Every structure is written in C-alpha cells, then in structure tokens.
mmCIF file of C-alpha atoms in Angstrom:
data_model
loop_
_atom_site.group_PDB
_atom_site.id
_atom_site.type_symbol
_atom_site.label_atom_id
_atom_site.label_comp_id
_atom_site.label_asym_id
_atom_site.label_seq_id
_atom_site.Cartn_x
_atom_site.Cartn_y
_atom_site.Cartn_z
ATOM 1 C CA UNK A 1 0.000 0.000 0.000
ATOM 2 C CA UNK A 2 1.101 3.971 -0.583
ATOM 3 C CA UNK A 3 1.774 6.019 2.365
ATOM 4 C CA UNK A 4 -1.629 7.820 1.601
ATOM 5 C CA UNK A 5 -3.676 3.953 1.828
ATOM 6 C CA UNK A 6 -2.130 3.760 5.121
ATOM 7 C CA UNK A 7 -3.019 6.736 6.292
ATOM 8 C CA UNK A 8 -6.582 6.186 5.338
ATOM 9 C CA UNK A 9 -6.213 3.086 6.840
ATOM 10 C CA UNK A 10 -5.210 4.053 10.254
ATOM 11 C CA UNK A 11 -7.421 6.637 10.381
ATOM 12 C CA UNK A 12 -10.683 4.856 8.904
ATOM 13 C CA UNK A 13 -9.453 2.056 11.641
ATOM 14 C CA UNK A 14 -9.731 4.086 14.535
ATOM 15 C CA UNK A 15 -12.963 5.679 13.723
ATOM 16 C CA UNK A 16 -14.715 2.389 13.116
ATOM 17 C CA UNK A 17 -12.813 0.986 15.961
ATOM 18 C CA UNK A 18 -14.847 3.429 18.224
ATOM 19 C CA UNK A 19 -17.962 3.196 16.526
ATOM 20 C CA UNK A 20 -18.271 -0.495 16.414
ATOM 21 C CA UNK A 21 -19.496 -0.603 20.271
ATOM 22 C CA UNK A 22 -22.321 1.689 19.768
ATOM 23 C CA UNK A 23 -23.131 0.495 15.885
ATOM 24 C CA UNK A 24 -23.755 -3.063 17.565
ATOM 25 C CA UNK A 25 -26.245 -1.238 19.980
ATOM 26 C CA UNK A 26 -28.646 0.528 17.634
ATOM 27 C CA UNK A 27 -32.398 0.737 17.695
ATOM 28 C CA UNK A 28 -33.619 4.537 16.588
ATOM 29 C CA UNK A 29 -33.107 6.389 14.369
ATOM 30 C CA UNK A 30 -31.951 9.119 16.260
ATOM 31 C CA UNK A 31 -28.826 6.642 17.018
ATOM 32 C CA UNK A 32 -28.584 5.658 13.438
ATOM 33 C CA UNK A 33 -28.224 10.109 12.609
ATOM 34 C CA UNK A 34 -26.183 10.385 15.620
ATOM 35 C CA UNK A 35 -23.454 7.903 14.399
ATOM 36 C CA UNK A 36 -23.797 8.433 10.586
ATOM 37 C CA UNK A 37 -23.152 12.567 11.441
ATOM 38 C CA UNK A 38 -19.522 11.399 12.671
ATOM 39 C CA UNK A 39 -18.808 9.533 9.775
ATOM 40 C CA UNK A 40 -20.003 12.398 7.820
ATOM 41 C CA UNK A 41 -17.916 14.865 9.456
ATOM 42 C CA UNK A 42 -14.871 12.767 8.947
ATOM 43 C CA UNK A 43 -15.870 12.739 5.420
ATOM 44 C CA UNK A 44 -15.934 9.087 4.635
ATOM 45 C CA UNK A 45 -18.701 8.623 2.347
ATOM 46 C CA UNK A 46 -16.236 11.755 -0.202
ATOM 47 C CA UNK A 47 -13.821 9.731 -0.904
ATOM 48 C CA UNK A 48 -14.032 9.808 -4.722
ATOM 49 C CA UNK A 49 -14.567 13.051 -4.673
ATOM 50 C CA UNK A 50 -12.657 15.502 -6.062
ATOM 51 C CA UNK A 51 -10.601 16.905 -3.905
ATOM 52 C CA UNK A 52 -11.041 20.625 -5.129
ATOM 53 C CA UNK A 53 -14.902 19.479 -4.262
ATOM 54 C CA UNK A 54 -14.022 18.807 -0.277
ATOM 55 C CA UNK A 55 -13.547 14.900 -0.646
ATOM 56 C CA UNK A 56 -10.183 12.849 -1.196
ATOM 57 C CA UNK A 57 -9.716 11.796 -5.181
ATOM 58 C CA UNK A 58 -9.614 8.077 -3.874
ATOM 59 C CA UNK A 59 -9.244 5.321 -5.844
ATOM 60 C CA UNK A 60 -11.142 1.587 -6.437
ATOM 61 C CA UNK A 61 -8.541 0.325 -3.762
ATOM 62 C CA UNK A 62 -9.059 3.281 -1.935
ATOM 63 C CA UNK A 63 -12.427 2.077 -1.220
ATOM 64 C CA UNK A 64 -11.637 -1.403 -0.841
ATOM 65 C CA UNK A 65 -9.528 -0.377 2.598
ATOM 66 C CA UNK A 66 -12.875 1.124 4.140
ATOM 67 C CA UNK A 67 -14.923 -1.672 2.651
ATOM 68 C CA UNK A 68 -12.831 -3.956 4.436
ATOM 69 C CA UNK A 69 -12.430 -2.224 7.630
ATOM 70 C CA UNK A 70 -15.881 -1.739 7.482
ATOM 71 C CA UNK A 71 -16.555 -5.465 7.549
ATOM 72 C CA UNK A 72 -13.951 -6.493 10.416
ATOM 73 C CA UNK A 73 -15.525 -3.769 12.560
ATOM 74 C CA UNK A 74 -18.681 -4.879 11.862
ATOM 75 C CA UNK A 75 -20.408 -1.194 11.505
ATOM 76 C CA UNK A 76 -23.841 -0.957 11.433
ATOM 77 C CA UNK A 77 -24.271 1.839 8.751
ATOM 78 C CA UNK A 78 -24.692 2.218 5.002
ATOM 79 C CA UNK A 79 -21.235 3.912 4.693
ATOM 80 C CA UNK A 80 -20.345 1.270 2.280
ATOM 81 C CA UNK A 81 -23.305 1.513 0.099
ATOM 82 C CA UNK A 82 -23.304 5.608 0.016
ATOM 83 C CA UNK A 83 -19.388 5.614 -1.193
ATOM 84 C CA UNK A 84 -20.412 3.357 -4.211
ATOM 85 C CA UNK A 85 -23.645 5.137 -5.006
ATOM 86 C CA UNK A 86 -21.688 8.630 -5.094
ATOM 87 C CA UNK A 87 -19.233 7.218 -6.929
ATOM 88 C CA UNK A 88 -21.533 6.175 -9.868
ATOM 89 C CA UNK A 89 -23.310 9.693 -9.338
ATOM 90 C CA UNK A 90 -20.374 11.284 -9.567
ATOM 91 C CA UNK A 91 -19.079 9.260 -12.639
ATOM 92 C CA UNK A 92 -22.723 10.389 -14.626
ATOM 93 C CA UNK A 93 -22.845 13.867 -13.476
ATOM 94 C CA UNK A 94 -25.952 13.849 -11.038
ATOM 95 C CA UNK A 95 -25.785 15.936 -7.980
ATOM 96 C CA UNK A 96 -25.017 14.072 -4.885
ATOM 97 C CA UNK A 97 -27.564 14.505 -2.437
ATOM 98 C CA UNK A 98 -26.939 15.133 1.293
ATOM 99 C CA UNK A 99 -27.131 12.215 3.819
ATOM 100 C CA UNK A 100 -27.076 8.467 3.502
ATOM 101 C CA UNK A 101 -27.503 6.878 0.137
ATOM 102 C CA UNK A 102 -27.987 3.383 -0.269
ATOM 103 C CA UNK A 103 -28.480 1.172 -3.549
ATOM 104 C CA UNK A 104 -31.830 -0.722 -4.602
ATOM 105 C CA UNK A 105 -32.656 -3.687 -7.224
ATOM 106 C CA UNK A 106 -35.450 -2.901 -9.104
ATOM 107 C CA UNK A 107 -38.002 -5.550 -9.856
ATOM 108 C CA UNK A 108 -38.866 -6.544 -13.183
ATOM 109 C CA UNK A 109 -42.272 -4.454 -14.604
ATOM 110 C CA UNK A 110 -40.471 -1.313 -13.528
ATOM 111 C CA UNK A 111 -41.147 1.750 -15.786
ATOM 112 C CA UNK A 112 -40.577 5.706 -16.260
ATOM 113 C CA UNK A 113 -42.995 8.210 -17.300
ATOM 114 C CA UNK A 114 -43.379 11.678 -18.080
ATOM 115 C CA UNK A 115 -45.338 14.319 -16.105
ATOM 116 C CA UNK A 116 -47.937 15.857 -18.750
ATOM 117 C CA UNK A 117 -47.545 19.310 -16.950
ATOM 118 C CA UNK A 118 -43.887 19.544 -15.263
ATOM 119 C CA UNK A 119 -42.330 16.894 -17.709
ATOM 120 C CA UNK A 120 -40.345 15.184 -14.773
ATOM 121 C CA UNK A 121 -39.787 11.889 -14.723
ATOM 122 C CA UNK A 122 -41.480 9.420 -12.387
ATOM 123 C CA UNK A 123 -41.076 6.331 -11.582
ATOM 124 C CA UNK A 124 -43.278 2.967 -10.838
ATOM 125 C CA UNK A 125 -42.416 -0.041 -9.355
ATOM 126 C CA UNK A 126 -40.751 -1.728 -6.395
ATOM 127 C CA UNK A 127 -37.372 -2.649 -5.150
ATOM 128 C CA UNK A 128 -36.720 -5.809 -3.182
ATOM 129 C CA UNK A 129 -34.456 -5.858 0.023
ATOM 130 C CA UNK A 130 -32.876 -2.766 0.250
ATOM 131 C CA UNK A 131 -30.445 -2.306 2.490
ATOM 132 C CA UNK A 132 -30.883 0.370 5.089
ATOM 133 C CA UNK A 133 -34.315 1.535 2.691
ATOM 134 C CA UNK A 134 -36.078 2.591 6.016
ATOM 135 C CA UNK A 135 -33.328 5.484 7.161
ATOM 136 C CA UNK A 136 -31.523 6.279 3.434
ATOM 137 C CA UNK A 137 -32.563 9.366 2.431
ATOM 138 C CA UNK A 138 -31.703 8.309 -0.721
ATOM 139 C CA UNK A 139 -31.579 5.229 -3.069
ATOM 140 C CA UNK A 140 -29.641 4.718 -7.020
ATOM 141 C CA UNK A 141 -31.816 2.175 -8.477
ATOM 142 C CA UNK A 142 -32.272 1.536 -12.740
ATOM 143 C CA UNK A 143 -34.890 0.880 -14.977
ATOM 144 C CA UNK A 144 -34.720 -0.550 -18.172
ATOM 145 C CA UNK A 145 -38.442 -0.466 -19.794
ATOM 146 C CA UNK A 146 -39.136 0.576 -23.607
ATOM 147 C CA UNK A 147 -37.791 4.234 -22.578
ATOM 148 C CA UNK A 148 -34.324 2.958 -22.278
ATOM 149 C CA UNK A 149 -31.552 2.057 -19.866
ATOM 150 C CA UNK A 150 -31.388 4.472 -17.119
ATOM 151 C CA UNK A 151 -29.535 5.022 -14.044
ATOM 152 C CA UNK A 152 -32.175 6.512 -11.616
ATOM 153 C CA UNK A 153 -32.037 8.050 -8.124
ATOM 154 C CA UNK A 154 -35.069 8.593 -5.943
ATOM 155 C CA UNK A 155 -36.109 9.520 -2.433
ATOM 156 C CA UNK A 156 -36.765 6.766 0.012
ATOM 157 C CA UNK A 157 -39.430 8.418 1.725
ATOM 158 C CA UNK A 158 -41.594 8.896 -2.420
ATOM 159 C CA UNK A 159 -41.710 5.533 -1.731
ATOM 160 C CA UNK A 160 -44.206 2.978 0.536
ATOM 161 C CA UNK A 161 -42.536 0.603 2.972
ATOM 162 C CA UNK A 162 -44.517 -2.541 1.937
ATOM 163 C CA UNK A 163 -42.211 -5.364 3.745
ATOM 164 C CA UNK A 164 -39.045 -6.843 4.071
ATOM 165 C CA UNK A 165 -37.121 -8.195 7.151
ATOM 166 C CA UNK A 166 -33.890 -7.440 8.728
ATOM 167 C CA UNK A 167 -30.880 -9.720 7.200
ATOM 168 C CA UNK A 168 -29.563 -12.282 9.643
ATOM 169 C CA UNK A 169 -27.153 -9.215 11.718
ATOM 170 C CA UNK A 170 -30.719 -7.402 12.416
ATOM 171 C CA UNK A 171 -29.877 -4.479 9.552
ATOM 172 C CA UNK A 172 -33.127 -3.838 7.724
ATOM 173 C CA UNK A 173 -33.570 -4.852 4.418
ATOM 174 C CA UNK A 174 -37.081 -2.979 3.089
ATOM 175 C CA UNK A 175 -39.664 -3.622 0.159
ATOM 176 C CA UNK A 176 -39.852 -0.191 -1.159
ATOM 177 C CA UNK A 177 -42.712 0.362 -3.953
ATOM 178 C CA UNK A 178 -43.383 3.371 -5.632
ATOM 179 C CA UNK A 179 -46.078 4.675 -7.914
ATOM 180 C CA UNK A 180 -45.150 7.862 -10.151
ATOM 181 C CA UNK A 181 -43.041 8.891 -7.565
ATOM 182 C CA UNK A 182 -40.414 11.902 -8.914
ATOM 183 C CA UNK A 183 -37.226 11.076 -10.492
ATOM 184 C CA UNK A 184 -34.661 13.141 -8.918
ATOM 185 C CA UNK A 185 -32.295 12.805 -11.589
ATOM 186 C CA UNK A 186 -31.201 10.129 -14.162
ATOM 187 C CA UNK A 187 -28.756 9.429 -16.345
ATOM 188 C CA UNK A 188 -28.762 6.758 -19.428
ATOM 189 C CA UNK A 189 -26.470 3.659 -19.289
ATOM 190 C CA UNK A 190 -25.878 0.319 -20.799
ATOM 191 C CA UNK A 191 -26.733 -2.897 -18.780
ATOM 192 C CA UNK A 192 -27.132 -0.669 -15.237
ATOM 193 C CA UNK A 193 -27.987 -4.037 -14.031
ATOM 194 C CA UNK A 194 -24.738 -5.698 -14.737
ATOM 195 C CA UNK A 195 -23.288 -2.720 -13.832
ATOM 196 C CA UNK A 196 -25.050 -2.189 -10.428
ATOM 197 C CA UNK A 197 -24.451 -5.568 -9.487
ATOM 198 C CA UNK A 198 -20.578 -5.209 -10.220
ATOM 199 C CA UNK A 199 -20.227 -2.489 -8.204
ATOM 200 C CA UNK A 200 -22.116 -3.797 -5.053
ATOM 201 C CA UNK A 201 -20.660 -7.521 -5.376
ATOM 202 C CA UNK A 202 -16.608 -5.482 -4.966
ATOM 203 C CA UNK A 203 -18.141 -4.019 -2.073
ATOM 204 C CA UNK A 204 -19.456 -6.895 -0.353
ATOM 205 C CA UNK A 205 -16.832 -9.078 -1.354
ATOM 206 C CA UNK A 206 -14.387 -6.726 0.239
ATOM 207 C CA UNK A 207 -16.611 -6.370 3.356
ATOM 208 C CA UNK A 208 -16.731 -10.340 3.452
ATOM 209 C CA UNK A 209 -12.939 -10.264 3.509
ATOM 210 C CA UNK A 210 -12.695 -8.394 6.913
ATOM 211 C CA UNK A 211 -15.605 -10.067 8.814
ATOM 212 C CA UNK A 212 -13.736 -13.178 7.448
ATOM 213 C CA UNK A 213 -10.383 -12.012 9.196
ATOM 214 C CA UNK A 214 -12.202 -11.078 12.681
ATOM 215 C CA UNK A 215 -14.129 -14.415 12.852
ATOM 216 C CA UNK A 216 -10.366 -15.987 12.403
ATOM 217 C CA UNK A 217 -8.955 -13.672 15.201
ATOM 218 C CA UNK A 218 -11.409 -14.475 17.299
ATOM 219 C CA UNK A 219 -11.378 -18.051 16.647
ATOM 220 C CA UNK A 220 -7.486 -18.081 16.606
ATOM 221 C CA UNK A 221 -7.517 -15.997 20.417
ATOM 222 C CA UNK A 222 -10.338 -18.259 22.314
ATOM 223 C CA UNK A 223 -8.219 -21.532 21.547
ATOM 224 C CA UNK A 224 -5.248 -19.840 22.724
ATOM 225 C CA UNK A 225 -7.179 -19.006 25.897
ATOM 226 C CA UNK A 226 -9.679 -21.983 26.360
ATOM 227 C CA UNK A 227 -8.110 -25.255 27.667
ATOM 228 C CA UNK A 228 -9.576 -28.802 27.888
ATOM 229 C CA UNK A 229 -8.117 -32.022 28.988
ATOM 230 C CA UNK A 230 -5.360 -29.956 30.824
ATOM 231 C CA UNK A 231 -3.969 -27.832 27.724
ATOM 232 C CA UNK A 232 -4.920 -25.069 24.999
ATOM 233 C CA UNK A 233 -7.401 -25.897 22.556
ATOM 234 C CA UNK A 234 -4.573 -24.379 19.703
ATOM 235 C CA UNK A 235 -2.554 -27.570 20.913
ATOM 236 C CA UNK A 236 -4.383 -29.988 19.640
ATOM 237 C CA UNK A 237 -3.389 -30.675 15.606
ATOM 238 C CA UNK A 238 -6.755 -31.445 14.797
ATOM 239 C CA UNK A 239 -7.771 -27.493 15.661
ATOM 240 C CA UNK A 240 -4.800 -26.243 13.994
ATOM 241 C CA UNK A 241 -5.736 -27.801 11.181
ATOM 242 C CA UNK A 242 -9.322 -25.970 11.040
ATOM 243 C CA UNK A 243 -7.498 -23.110 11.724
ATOM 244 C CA UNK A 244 -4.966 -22.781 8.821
ATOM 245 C CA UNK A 245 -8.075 -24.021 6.224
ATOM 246 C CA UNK A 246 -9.861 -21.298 7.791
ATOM 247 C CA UNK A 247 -6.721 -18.582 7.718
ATOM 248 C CA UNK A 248 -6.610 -19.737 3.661
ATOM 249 C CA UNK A 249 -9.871 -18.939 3.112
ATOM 250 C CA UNK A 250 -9.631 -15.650 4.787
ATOM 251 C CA UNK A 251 -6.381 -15.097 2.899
ATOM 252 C CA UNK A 252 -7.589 -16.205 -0.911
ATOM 253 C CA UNK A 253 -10.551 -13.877 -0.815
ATOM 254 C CA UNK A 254 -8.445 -11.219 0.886
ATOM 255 C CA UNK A 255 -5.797 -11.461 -2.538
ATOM 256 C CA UNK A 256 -9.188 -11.438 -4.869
ATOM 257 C CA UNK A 257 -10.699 -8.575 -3.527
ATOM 258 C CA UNK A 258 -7.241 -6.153 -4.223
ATOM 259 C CA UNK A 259 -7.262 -7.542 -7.303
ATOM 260 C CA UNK A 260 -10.607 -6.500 -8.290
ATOM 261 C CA UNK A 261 -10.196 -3.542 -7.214
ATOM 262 C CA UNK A 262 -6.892 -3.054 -8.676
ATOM 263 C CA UNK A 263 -8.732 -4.011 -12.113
ATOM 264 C CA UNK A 264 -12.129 -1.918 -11.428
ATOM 265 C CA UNK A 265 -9.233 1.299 -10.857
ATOM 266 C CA UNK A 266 -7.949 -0.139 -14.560
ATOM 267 C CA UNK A 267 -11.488 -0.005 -15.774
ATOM 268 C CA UNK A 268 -11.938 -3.794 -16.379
ATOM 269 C CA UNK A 269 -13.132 -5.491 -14.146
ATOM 270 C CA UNK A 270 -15.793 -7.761 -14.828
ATOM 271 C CA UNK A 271 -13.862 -11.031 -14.798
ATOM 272 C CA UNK A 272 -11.567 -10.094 -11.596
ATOM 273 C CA UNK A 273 -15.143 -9.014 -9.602
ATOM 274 C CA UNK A 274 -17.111 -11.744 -10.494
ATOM 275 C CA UNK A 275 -14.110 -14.625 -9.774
ATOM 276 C CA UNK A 276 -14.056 -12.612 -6.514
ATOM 277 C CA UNK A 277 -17.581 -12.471 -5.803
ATOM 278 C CA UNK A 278 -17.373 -16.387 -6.206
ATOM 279 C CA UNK A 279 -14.401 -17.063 -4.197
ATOM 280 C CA UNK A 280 -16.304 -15.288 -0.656
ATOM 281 C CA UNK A 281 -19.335 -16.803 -1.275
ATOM 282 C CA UNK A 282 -17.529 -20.104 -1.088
ATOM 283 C CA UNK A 283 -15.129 -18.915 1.456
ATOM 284 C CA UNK A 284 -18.202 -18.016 4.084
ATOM 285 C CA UNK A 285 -19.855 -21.677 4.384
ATOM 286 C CA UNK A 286 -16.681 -23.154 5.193
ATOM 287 C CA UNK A 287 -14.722 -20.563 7.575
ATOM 288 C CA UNK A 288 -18.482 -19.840 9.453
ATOM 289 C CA UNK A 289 -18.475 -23.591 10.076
ATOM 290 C CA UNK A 290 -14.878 -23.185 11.148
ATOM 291 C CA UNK A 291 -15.180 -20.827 13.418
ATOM 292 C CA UNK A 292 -18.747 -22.214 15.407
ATOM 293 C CA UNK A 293 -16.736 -25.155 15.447
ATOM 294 C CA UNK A 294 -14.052 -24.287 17.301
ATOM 295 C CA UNK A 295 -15.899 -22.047 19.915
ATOM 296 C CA UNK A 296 -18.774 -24.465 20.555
ATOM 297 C CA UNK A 297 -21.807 -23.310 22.915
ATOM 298 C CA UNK A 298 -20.462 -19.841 23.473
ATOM 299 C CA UNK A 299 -19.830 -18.788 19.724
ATOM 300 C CA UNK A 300 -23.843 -18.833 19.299
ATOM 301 C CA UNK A 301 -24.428 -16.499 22.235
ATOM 302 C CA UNK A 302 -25.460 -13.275 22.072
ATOM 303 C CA UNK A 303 -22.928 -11.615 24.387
ATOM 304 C CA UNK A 304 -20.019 -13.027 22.747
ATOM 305 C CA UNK A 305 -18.688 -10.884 19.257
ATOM 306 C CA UNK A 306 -18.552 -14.099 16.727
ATOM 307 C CA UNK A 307 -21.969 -13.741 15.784
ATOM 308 C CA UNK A 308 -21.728 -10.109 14.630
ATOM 309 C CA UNK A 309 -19.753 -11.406 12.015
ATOM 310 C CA UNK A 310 -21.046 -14.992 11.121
ATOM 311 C CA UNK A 311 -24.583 -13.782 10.474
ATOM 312 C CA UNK A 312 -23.191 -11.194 8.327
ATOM 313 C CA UNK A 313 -21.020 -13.216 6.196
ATOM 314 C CA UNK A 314 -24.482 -15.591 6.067
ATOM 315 C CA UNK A 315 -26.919 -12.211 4.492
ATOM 316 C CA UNK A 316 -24.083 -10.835 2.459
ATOM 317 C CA UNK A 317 -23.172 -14.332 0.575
ATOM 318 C CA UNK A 318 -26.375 -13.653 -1.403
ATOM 319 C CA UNK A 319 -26.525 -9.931 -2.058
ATOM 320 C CA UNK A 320 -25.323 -8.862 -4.998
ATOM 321 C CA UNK A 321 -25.197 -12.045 -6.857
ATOM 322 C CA UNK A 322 -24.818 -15.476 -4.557
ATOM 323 C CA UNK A 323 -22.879 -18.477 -6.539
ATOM 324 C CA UNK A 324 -25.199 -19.525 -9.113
ATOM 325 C CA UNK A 325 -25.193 -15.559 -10.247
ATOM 326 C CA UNK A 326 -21.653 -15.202 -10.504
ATOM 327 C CA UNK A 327 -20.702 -18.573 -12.061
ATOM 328 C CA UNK A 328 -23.004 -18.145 -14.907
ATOM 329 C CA UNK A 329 -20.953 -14.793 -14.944
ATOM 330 C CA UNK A 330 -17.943 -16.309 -14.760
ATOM 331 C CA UNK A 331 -18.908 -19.160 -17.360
ATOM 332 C CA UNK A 332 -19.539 -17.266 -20.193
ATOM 333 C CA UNK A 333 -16.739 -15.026 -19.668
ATOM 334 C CA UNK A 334 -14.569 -18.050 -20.271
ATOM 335 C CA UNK A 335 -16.289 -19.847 -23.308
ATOM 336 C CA UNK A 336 -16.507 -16.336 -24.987
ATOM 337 C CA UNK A 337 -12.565 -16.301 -24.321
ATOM 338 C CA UNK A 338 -11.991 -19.648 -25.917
ATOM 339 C CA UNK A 339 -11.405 -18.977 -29.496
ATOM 340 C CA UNK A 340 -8.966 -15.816 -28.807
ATOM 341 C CA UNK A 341 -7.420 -18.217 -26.172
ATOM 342 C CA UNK A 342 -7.772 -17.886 -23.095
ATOM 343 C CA UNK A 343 -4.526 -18.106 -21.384
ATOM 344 C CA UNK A 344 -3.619 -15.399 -23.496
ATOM 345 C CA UNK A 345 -7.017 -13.791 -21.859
ATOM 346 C CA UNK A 346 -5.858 -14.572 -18.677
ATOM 347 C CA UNK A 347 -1.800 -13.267 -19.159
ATOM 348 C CA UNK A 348 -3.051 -10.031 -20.642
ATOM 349 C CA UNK A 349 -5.208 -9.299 -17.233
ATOM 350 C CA UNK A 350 -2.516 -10.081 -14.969
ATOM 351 C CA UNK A 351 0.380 -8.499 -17.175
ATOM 352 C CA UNK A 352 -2.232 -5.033 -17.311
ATOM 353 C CA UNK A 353 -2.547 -5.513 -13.282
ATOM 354 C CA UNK A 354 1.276 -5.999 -12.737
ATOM 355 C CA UNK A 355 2.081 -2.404 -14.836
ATOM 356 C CA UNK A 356 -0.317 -0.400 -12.944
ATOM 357 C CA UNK A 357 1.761 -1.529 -9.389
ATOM 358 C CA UNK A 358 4.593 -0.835 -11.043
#
C-alpha cells in the first residue's frame, strides 16, 4: 500500500474501531443520525470526490480499505453503500444529495414516465431488500423499460414501505414500492444491471474479507485461551488444522478482492469481480463452520462478538449475486474467451494488473 492507503487506513481504523461498540447497539433512528453525522464529518462517504470538491480523489482500492475495515468492525451503517452510489453519481454527473444513500434492485415491470404538466420523470415499481431503505434518504436504483436504460435516483421516503425483514445481523432490508413517484435525476447507461451488481458484489466481497479475518482472530484468540483435557485448545493438531483451512480462506478472498479492485481502478473489471464475488461466497460456508466449530456453545451467544460477524457473512453471501449468479458470470466469460485463447485472456489481465503496481 502507498503512504496515503495507510493513512486512510489508520485513520478509517480508529474511527470504526470506536464506533463499532455503539453500531452493535442501535435501535432509533436518532442513534442511526447520531453515528452516521460522525462519519459524515470525517468525510468518509467523499472519498471519490474531487478533492477541489471537499472529498479525497480516492481510488477503487481506496475504497476497498474502508470496505474492508468496514466489515472487520462490523459497523452498522450504510457507509459502504453511500461511497459506491456517489461514486456512480459522480461518474454520470448527477448531484449528490446530502445524507445516507444506499443502492436498490429494481423488480422486473419497472417503468418511467413523463409528467404531462412539469415533464419530470417518475417512476413505478418496487425494489426488493434494500439495504438500510427505512433510514436512506436516498436510493440509485435503474430501470430498463421501452424508454431505455437508465440510471435513476429517488427519495426513500416517495416511496411505501410494503415489507421486508432485517438480514440475519438485524440491519433492515425494506420492500420499497413506488407509484409515479419523482425522479430526482437520471442518467442513461448500458446494462445498469450488470453494472449495479458489479459495483455492489466489490463491495461486499471486500466487506466479506474483513468479517472473514475477525471471525479468524477471534477463533485463533479463544483456543489460545480456552483449555480442555489440561492444555490449549490451539494444541491440539486437529484445531490447527481448522485453523490454517480457515486462515486460507480468509487469505484467498483477501488477494481477490485487491485484485478486483486493482482491475475496477484499470477499468476492467468484470472477470476479476465476479471470480471474486465467487471465491467469498464459497469462502463463508466453510470458515463460518470453522469458526462455530471451534468455539462451541459460546460462539452462538449473544454476548459473545462471533456472531456479529457470522450472520453477516451468512446475508451478504447472497446480495449482490450469490454463486449460481456469478458462475453463470464467470462461465460465459470463459467460453466467450476460448477462441482468442484464453490463457492469453488470462496473461493479458494479470500483465495489465502488474504495470499499474509498477
């Protein structure tokens, strides 16, 4: 990493590091505006901004660091989601909106009309588990009816609350439907689907990474300190060798994420994101079962910290594409590779990633 990364890294660290108590403790929403004005003022959620616009120029692995801290600390806010959603904003020259901004699936049947008298644009149609829906102020959805492909941002509260539950962790995941409701801005683009997807799968993938690496500590630090028949549980081979699956499956996704980041920063990403995508899906069945494993009867209760990040690992698995998804992704990425060769496909990637390090 560049002396800047670490600096954001230290800095993002200790912020979360404080939060995480109180994020773990929230049930209003004047604790969810209390904690999300900190971040603000730090100025988080800016960091592809411009920097002659107040916010910090970063990069794709910029945001990876906070994505990842964000996951090991466990934080209980939509920092994650509002840094992508500016960044696309930002990229298609809407105005960013003030406060929290969180990004919403649209179902299919979704359409855009005109207003006969004001000519906005309005929008009908729902959006299926969105994350923090109920206390966004905003959401970047996309519809793609006979009026074209559009990238489309609308207020949460245009909308009607009409379901949903709270992911495994207890963060709410809302229904949101709207009829006609006012298009705040738009902007056209090819496949925002694909593209949506792409963008949220880095970011969860990333966020997988550090939940992975605190489940490990944790797991790693209670058989260090919990003995049976007379010596540590980390004595016994037959732990240790949990342990180091485990610490591989923290490590490979760790390596895939920078790497799709390093590629999304190259402006290619597509193959890199959706191999990574893949590669924590798989990684969370495996290290979860790890980790319960080795803590027995305590790692399910509520006071102890392993479940903060085993039931998040278990909701984010499936947002933003879960295996099936990405492997048909994946799949035809290869076969279309096949008669240009693919090792050559493969090289080229790597050999592109290698000369923007250097």
């Amino acid at each position: 990493m560049t002396e800047q990364q670490l600096l954001l890294q230290e800095t993002v660290d200790n912020v979360f590091e404080e939060l995480a108590a109180n994020d773990r403790c929230l049930q209003s929403s004047c604790d969810f505006n209390s904690q999300w004005h900190t971040l603000q003022n730090l100025g988080i959620d800016n960091l592809f901004i411009p920097e002659n616009k107040g916010g910090f120029s970063g990069s794709w692995e910029d945001a990876r660091i906070i994505f990842y801290l964000s996951g090991r600390h466990g934080i209980a806010l939509p920092i994650c989601e509002t840094i992508v959603a500016k960044k696309l904003l930002l990229d298609h020259n809407i105005p960013i909106p003030q406060g929290a901004i969180t990004i919403g699936m649209s179902n299919p049947g979704c359409s855009i009309s005109k207003d006969r008298r004001s000519g906005e644009l309005l929008f009908s149609g729902g959006l299926s588990a969105v994350p923090w829906g109920s206390q966004s102020s905003t959401v970047l959805t996309f519809c793609d009816d006979k009026a074209g492909n559009k990238l489309i941002l609308l207020k949460c509260k245009d909308g009607q609350l009409t379901g949903g539950r709270p992911n495994e962790a207890g963060e709410p995941r809302n229904n949101i439907e709207f009829e006609k409701a006012r298009v705040l801005d738009s902007a056209a683009l090819p496949e925002p689907f694909q593209h949506l997807m792409k963008m949220g799968a880095l970011m969860r993938a990333s966020q997988i990474s550090g939940a992975l690496d605190s489940a490990l500590h944790l797991s790693i630090m209670h058989t260090k300190n919990r003995s049976q028949f007379g010596r540590p549980l980390a004595k016994f081979q037959a732990i240790q060798q949990q342990l180091a699956i485990f610490a591989e499956e923290s490590a490979a996704v760790n390596c895939a994420t920078r790497s799709a980041a390093r590629s999304e920063d190259l402006g290619d990403s597509l193959f890199e994101i959706a191999a990574t995508k893949l590669r924590a899906n798989r990684s969370v069945g495996a290290a979860t079962s790890i980790a319960h494993q080795v803590h027995g009867a305590i790692g399910f209760t509520r006071e102890y910290d392993l479940h903060h990040f085993t039931q998040r690992l278990w909701s984010w698995r499936s947002e933003f594409g879960n295996d099936r998804f990405w492997s048909e992704s994946l799949g035809k990425q290869v076969l279309a590779a096949k008669e240009s060769g693919f090792w050559q496909f493969i090289t080229a990637r790597s050999d592109a990633s290698t000369e923007q390090q250097e």
